[in-house]
Amino acid sequence: MYDLAIIGGGPAGVAAGVYAARKQLKTVFITKDFLGQSSVSDGVENWIGTVKISGTDLSSSLEKHLRAYAGDIVDIKTGELCSSISKKDSVYTITTSKGATYTARTILITTGSHRRKLDITGADTFENKGLTYCATCDGPLFSDQDVAVIGGGNAAFESAAQLLAYCKSVTLVNRSDVFRADPVTVEKVLAHPRMRVVRNAIPKEVRGDKFVSSFIYSDTDPKSATMGTDVEILVTGIFVEIGSIPTTGFVQSLVKLNSYGNIIVDPRTQRAESLDGSAGIWAAGDCTDGIYHQNNIAAGDAVKALEDIYIYIKTR
């Protein structure tokens, strides 16, 4: 019987694992690997305390940190995915993809999410060669260049706002005539002199040689002179912001999820809203309904959760 089961091996999971070790909570740490979403980035420049680090080096550093503290307190299980969690008499049983089972008094879910991929010709070919899913991670690499942002929600407009700080121009490409982002955000971003927008544009193809050189969309705007044709815009960077899919299916029978599948948590403690009204499950990082999703925020929320879990275990 473990005090705690941590599920997920990104920045949130590792931060919690280190704190669990230091607080001497007997923990099982279950993860496929330590590769978070940032592992595909050539250079992460916003991980606090490190000026610049590649995504793979960041993942390696996180794993080393956890293993340095784990000892016989944190039992690290790699190469396993959580397939289901069940509960009986306040004890949770975790079943993994390898058929293994572990029991714990509390659960911390840090399984994150995965970006919804742009499914058009050339997108896979040029991923990390000009096409990226993280403006915060990779934006500075495109200084003084023309770039495009694909999407129409808050994330797309926030990415555009970041990119306008250093890019030559930013073109936002939206599938419809209506934006899902907050009106105030839309108005502010579109007012920038180096910002342009293309509405009713259906993404079709990414072109280039070794790196991205242009983006093709089908114009469906009835007010456009090019309606019904394919239009090419010359860009060297494409930032895709069409949503993400939280990895939470294995816990949907135990906790409340929002309409997007994110775990609903109390932001003060990161406690999940259990369907039966009981405590015992926490969540941190991109799998939650938190407004902002970044590595530093995920790690901080996981530490917050761990502090609350420690008090919960020691006061029961």
Short mmCIF file of C-alpha atoms in Angstrom, two decimals:
data_model
loop_
_atom_site.label_atom_id
_atom_site.label_comp_id
_atom_site.label_asym_id
_atom_site.label_seq_id
_atom_site.Cartn_x
_atom_site.Cartn_y
_atom_site.Cartn_z
CA MET A 1 0.00 0.00 0.00
CA TYR A 2 1.42 3.35 -1.05
CA ASP A 3 0.61 6.71 0.51
CA LEU A 4 0.47 8.27 -2.94
CA ALA A 5 0.35 7.31 -6.59
CA ILE A 6 1.65 9.94 -9.05
CA ILE A 7 0.50 9.29 -12.61
CA GLY A 8 2.45 11.13 -15.31
CA GLY A 9 6.12 11.99 -15.79
CA GLY A 10 6.26 15.58 -17.06
CA PRO A 11 7.31 18.67 -15.06
CA ALA A 12 4.25 18.42 -12.79
CA GLY A 13 4.75 14.76 -11.97
CA VAL A 14 8.47 15.15 -11.32
CA ALA A 15 7.99 18.23 -9.13
CA ALA A 16 5.50 16.27 -7.02
CA GLY A 17 7.77 13.23 -6.95
CA VAL A 18 10.72 15.23 -5.60
CA TYR A 19 8.55 16.77 -2.89
CA ALA A 20 7.03 13.39 -2.02
CA ALA A 21 10.53 11.98 -1.53
CA ARG A 22 11.60 14.87 0.66
CA LYS A 23 8.44 14.53 2.75
CA GLN A 24 8.94 10.75 3.04
CA LEU A 25 5.60 9.81 1.49
CA LYS A 26 5.77 6.26 0.20
CA THR A 27 4.97 6.83 -3.46
CA VAL A 28 4.56 4.89 -6.67
CA PHE A 29 5.43 7.00 -9.72
CA ILE A 30 3.83 5.66 -12.92
CA THR A 31 4.76 7.01 -16.34
CA LYS A 32 5.42 5.89 -19.88
CA ASP A 33 8.48 8.16 -19.98
CA PHE A 34 9.66 11.61 -18.92
CA LEU A 35 8.95 13.28 -22.26
CA GLY A 36 6.47 16.11 -21.87
CA GLN A 37 5.11 18.31 -24.66
CA SER A 38 8.22 20.48 -24.57
CA SER A 39 10.47 17.53 -25.42
CA VAL A 40 10.05 18.34 -29.13
CA SER A 41 11.34 21.89 -28.72
CA ASP A 42 14.86 22.77 -29.85
CA GLY A 43 15.14 25.40 -27.16
CA VAL A 44 13.01 26.06 -24.07
CA GLU A 45 13.78 29.58 -22.88
CA ASN A 46 11.16 30.07 -20.17
CA TRP A 47 12.05 27.28 -17.72
CA ILE A 48 12.91 29.41 -14.72
CA GLY A 49 16.55 29.22 -13.63
CA THR A 50 17.77 27.99 -17.02
CA VAL A 51 18.45 30.50 -19.79
CA LYS A 52 17.94 27.96 -22.57
CA ILE A 53 17.66 24.18 -22.69
CA SER A 54 16.51 21.73 -25.34
CA GLY A 55 13.30 19.85 -24.68
CA THR A 56 15.08 16.50 -24.51
CA ASP A 57 17.69 17.87 -22.11
CA LEU A 58 14.93 19.30 -19.91
CA SER A 59 13.24 15.89 -19.80
CA SER A 60 16.55 14.23 -18.93
CA SER A 61 17.23 16.80 -16.20
CA LEU A 62 13.80 16.22 -14.67
CA GLU A 63 14.33 12.45 -14.59
CA LYS A 64 17.79 12.81 -13.00
CA HIS A 65 16.40 15.12 -10.33
CA LEU A 66 13.67 12.66 -9.38
CA ARG A 67 15.99 9.64 -9.34
CA ALA A 68 18.49 11.53 -7.18
CA TYR A 69 15.87 11.87 -4.45
CA ALA A 70 13.75 8.77 -4.98
CA GLY A 71 15.76 6.32 -2.87
CA ASP A 72 13.45 3.69 -1.41
CA ILE A 73 10.64 6.24 -0.95
CA VAL A 74 9.52 6.86 -4.54
CA ASP A 75 9.07 3.66 -6.53
CA ILE A 76 9.51 4.68 -10.19
CA LYS A 77 7.62 2.58 -12.75
CA THR A 78 8.50 3.59 -16.32
CA GLY A 79 7.13 2.14 -19.54
CA GLU A 80 3.64 1.92 -18.04
CA LEU A 81 0.45 3.84 -18.73
CA CYS A 82 -2.48 4.03 -16.35
CA SER A 83 -5.41 2.24 -17.97
CA SER A 84 -7.92 2.48 -15.12
CA ILE A 85 -8.42 3.51 -11.50
CA SER A 86 -10.97 1.96 -9.15
CA LYS A 87 -11.86 2.76 -5.56
CA LYS A 88 -12.99 0.62 -2.65
CA ASP A 89 -13.14 1.61 1.03
CA SER A 90 -11.04 4.77 0.46
CA VAL A 91 -8.29 2.78 -1.27
CA TYR A 92 -7.46 3.32 -4.93
CA THR A 93 -6.29 0.56 -7.23
CA ILE A 94 -4.37 1.60 -10.34
CA THR A 95 -4.18 -0.85 -13.23
CA THR A 96 -1.54 -0.20 -15.89
CA SER A 97 -1.04 -1.08 -19.53
CA LYS A 98 1.28 -3.89 -18.43
CA GLY A 99 -1.46 -5.47 -16.33
CA ALA A 100 0.25 -4.45 -13.09
CA THR A 101 -1.81 -3.15 -10.17
CA TYR A 102 -0.85 -0.74 -7.40
CA THR A 103 -2.85 0.43 -4.39
CA ALA A 104 -2.61 3.86 -2.81
CA ARG A 105 -4.41 6.06 -0.33
CA THR A 106 -4.23 9.14 -2.57
CA ILE A 107 -3.79 9.89 -6.28
CA LEU A 108 -2.13 12.81 -8.06
CA ILE A 109 -2.85 12.95 -11.79
CA THR A 110 -0.28 14.82 -13.89
CA THR A 111 -0.87 13.16 -17.26
CA GLY A 112 -1.06 16.45 -19.16
CA SER A 113 -2.55 16.68 -22.61
CA HIS A 114 -1.50 16.32 -26.19
CA ARG A 115 -1.85 18.96 -28.85
CA ARG A 116 -4.52 18.52 -31.47
CA LYS A 117 -2.43 18.08 -34.59
CA LEU A 118 -2.87 19.93 -37.87
CA ASP A 119 -3.95 17.16 -40.23
CA ILE A 120 -3.03 18.51 -43.65
CA THR A 121 -0.43 17.72 -46.31
CA GLY A 122 3.09 18.61 -45.16
CA ALA A 123 2.24 19.19 -41.49
CA ASP A 124 4.02 16.06 -40.26
CA THR A 125 6.95 16.61 -42.63
CA PHE A 126 7.67 20.12 -41.36
CA GLU A 127 6.90 19.65 -37.66
CA ASN A 128 9.83 21.20 -35.75
CA LYS A 129 11.12 22.49 -39.08
CA GLY A 130 9.09 25.67 -39.01
CA LEU A 131 5.77 24.22 -37.87
CA THR A 132 5.38 24.19 -34.10
CA TYR A 133 2.74 23.87 -31.41
CA CYS A 134 4.29 26.21 -28.82
CA ALA A 135 4.77 29.94 -29.38
CA THR A 136 6.15 30.39 -25.88
CA CYS A 137 8.82 27.74 -26.47
CA ASP A 138 9.79 28.47 -30.06
CA GLY A 139 8.59 32.00 -30.85
CA PRO A 140 11.94 33.78 -30.30
CA LEU A 141 13.52 31.56 -32.96
CA PHE A 142 11.42 33.41 -35.57
CA SER A 143 12.56 36.94 -34.77
CA ASP A 144 12.10 39.37 -37.71
CA GLN A 145 10.31 36.70 -39.78
CA ASP A 146 6.82 36.41 -41.25
CA VAL A 147 4.76 33.77 -39.44
CA ALA A 148 1.23 32.40 -39.33
CA VAL A 149 -0.95 31.31 -36.40
CA ILE A 150 -3.62 28.69 -37.08
CA GLY A 151 -6.70 28.94 -34.85
CA GLY A 152 -9.30 31.37 -33.57
CA GLY A 153 -9.51 30.83 -29.82
CA ASN A 154 -7.84 32.58 -26.90
CA ALA A 155 -4.71 30.44 -27.24
CA ALA A 156 -4.31 31.47 -30.89
CA PHE A 157 -4.69 35.18 -30.14
CA GLU A 158 -2.42 34.97 -27.09
CA SER A 159 0.23 33.27 -29.22
CA ALA A 160 -0.16 35.97 -31.87
CA ALA A 161 0.30 38.66 -29.21
CA GLN A 162 3.52 37.01 -28.05
CA LEU A 163 4.84 36.66 -31.60
CA LEU A 164 4.15 40.31 -32.43
CA ALA A 165 6.85 41.23 -29.92
CA TYR A 166 9.59 39.95 -32.21
CA CYS A 167 8.19 38.74 -35.55
CA LYS A 168 8.10 40.88 -38.71
CA SER A 169 4.43 40.05 -39.26
CA VAL A 170 1.82 37.67 -37.91
CA THR A 171 -1.10 36.32 -39.94
CA LEU A 172 -3.87 34.56 -38.05
CA VAL A 173 -5.74 31.98 -40.11
CA ASN A 174 -9.25 31.10 -38.89
CA ARG A 175 -11.55 28.46 -40.40
CA SER A 176 -14.71 30.51 -39.90
CA ASP A 177 -15.81 34.12 -39.81
CA VAL A 178 -16.27 34.01 -36.02
CA PHE A 179 -13.51 33.96 -33.41
CA ARG A 180 -13.85 31.92 -30.21
CA ALA A 181 -11.48 34.22 -28.33
CA ASP A 182 -12.66 36.92 -25.94
CA PRO A 183 -13.80 40.04 -27.87
CA VAL A 184 -11.46 42.32 -25.88
CA THR A 185 -8.46 40.11 -26.74
CA VAL A 186 -9.44 39.97 -30.40
CA GLU A 187 -9.82 43.74 -30.65
CA LYS A 188 -6.49 44.45 -28.97
CA VAL A 189 -4.46 41.95 -31.00
CA LEU A 190 -6.01 42.85 -34.37
CA ALA A 191 -5.27 46.53 -33.73
CA HIS A 192 -1.53 45.89 -33.98
CA PRO A 193 -0.06 47.31 -37.22
CA ARG A 194 1.90 44.12 -37.99
CA MET A 195 -1.09 41.84 -37.45
CA ARG A 196 -3.38 40.58 -40.18
CA VAL A 197 -6.15 38.00 -40.22
CA VAL A 198 -7.61 35.64 -42.80
CA ARG A 199 -11.16 34.43 -42.14
CA ASN A 200 -13.04 31.50 -43.66
CA ALA A 201 -9.75 29.87 -44.52
CA ILE A 202 -9.53 26.08 -44.55
CA PRO A 203 -5.92 24.89 -43.96
CA LYS A 204 -4.78 22.74 -46.88
CA GLU A 205 -0.99 22.35 -47.14
CA VAL A 206 2.39 23.27 -45.67
CA ARG A 207 5.16 23.73 -48.21
CA GLY A 208 8.90 24.11 -48.01
CA ASP A 209 12.29 22.55 -48.72
CA LYS A 210 14.30 21.80 -45.59
CA PHE A 211 12.12 24.23 -43.63
CA VAL A 212 8.70 25.84 -44.02
CA SER A 213 8.43 28.44 -46.77
CA SER A 214 4.67 28.85 -47.21
CA PHE A 215 1.18 27.89 -46.10
CA ILE A 216 -1.75 27.08 -48.40
CA TYR A 217 -5.41 27.55 -47.48
CA SER A 218 -8.70 27.23 -49.34
CA ASP A 219 -10.58 30.52 -49.39
CA THR A 220 -14.28 30.05 -48.51
CA ASP A 221 -14.99 33.70 -47.72
CA PRO A 222 -17.96 34.83 -49.89
CA LYS A 223 -16.72 38.43 -49.61
CA SER A 224 -13.25 37.60 -50.90
CA ALA A 225 -12.07 38.12 -54.46
CA THR A 226 -10.26 34.76 -54.24
CA MET A 227 -13.23 32.79 -52.92
CA GLY A 228 -13.19 29.17 -54.11
CA THR A 229 -9.45 29.13 -54.81
CA ASP A 230 -6.32 28.06 -52.96
CA VAL A 231 -4.22 30.91 -51.58
CA GLU A 232 -0.54 30.76 -50.67
CA ILE A 233 0.99 32.96 -47.97
CA LEU A 234 4.76 33.16 -47.62
CA VAL A 235 5.80 32.39 -44.05
CA THR A 236 8.78 30.70 -42.41
CA GLY A 237 6.94 29.78 -39.23
CA ILE A 238 3.53 28.22 -38.55
CA PHE A 239 2.18 28.13 -35.00
CA VAL A 240 -0.74 25.74 -34.54
CA GLU A 241 -3.27 26.55 -31.81
CA ILE A 242 -6.32 24.38 -32.53
CA GLY A 243 -6.77 22.98 -29.06
CA SER A 244 -5.44 20.14 -26.97
CA ILE A 245 -6.83 16.85 -25.71
CA PRO A 246 -6.37 16.13 -21.98
CA THR A 247 -5.26 12.63 -21.02
CA THR A 248 -8.02 11.90 -18.52
CA GLY A 249 -10.17 9.08 -19.90
CA PHE A 250 -8.96 6.60 -17.29
CA VAL A 251 -10.38 8.66 -14.42
CA GLN A 252 -13.70 9.89 -15.84
CA SER A 253 -15.72 7.54 -13.63
CA LEU A 254 -14.24 9.03 -10.45
CA VAL A 255 -13.92 12.79 -10.92
CA LYS A 256 -15.78 15.61 -12.60
CA LEU A 257 -14.54 16.74 -16.00
CA ASN A 258 -15.42 19.89 -17.89
CA SER A 259 -16.79 19.85 -21.45
CA TYR A 260 -13.25 19.57 -22.83
CA GLY A 261 -12.33 16.58 -20.66
CA ASN A 262 -10.16 18.52 -18.19
CA ILE A 263 -10.26 17.56 -14.51
CA ILE A 264 -12.05 20.21 -12.45
CA VAL A 265 -9.90 21.20 -9.47
CA ASP A 266 -9.94 23.63 -6.56
CA PRO A 267 -7.20 26.13 -7.57
CA ARG A 268 -6.22 26.66 -3.92
CA THR A 269 -5.32 23.01 -3.32
CA GLN A 270 -5.58 21.24 -6.71
CA ARG A 271 -8.08 18.78 -5.24
CA ALA A 272 -10.27 17.19 -7.88
CA GLU A 273 -14.06 17.24 -7.61
CA SER A 274 -14.88 13.59 -6.96
CA LEU A 275 -18.18 12.28 -8.26
CA ASP A 276 -18.96 10.77 -4.86
CA GLY A 277 -18.01 13.94 -2.99
CA SER A 278 -15.01 12.40 -1.22
CA ALA A 279 -11.38 13.53 -1.18
CA GLY A 280 -8.44 11.47 -2.36
CA ILE A 281 -7.64 12.61 -5.90
CA TRP A 282 -5.64 15.68 -6.91
CA ALA A 283 -4.54 16.87 -10.34
CA ALA A 284 -2.02 19.37 -11.70
CA GLY A 285 -0.83 20.61 -15.06
CA ASP A 286 -2.43 20.50 -18.49
CA CYS A 287 -4.92 17.77 -17.57
CA THR A 288 -6.77 20.23 -15.30
CA ASP A 289 -9.20 23.05 -15.98
CA GLY A 290 -6.62 25.65 -14.98
CA ILE A 291 -6.69 28.73 -17.21
CA TYR A 292 -2.97 28.80 -18.02
CA HIS A 293 -0.93 25.79 -19.09
CA GLN A 294 2.86 26.13 -18.93
CA ASN A 295 5.70 24.00 -17.55
CA ASN A 296 6.40 26.34 -14.65
CA ILE A 297 2.73 26.59 -13.73
CA ALA A 298 2.31 22.80 -13.92
CA ALA A 299 5.27 22.26 -11.61
CA GLY A 300 4.04 24.89 -9.15
CA ASP A 301 0.52 23.49 -9.08
CA ALA A 302 1.92 19.99 -8.48
CA VAL A 303 3.92 21.24 -5.49
CA LYS A 304 0.77 22.93 -4.18
CA ALA A 305 -1.08 19.64 -4.57
CA LEU A 306 1.67 17.70 -2.82
CA GLU A 307 1.59 20.05 0.16
CA ASP A 308 -2.16 19.50 0.46
CA ILE A 309 -1.81 15.73 0.03
CA TYR A 310 0.79 15.64 2.80
CA ILE A 311 -1.54 17.45 5.21
CA TYR A 312 -4.43 15.20 4.15
CA ILE A 313 -2.46 12.01 4.84
CA LYS A 314 -0.91 13.15 8.12
CA THR A 315 -4.13 14.49 9.63
CA ARG A 316 -6.45 11.59 8.88
#
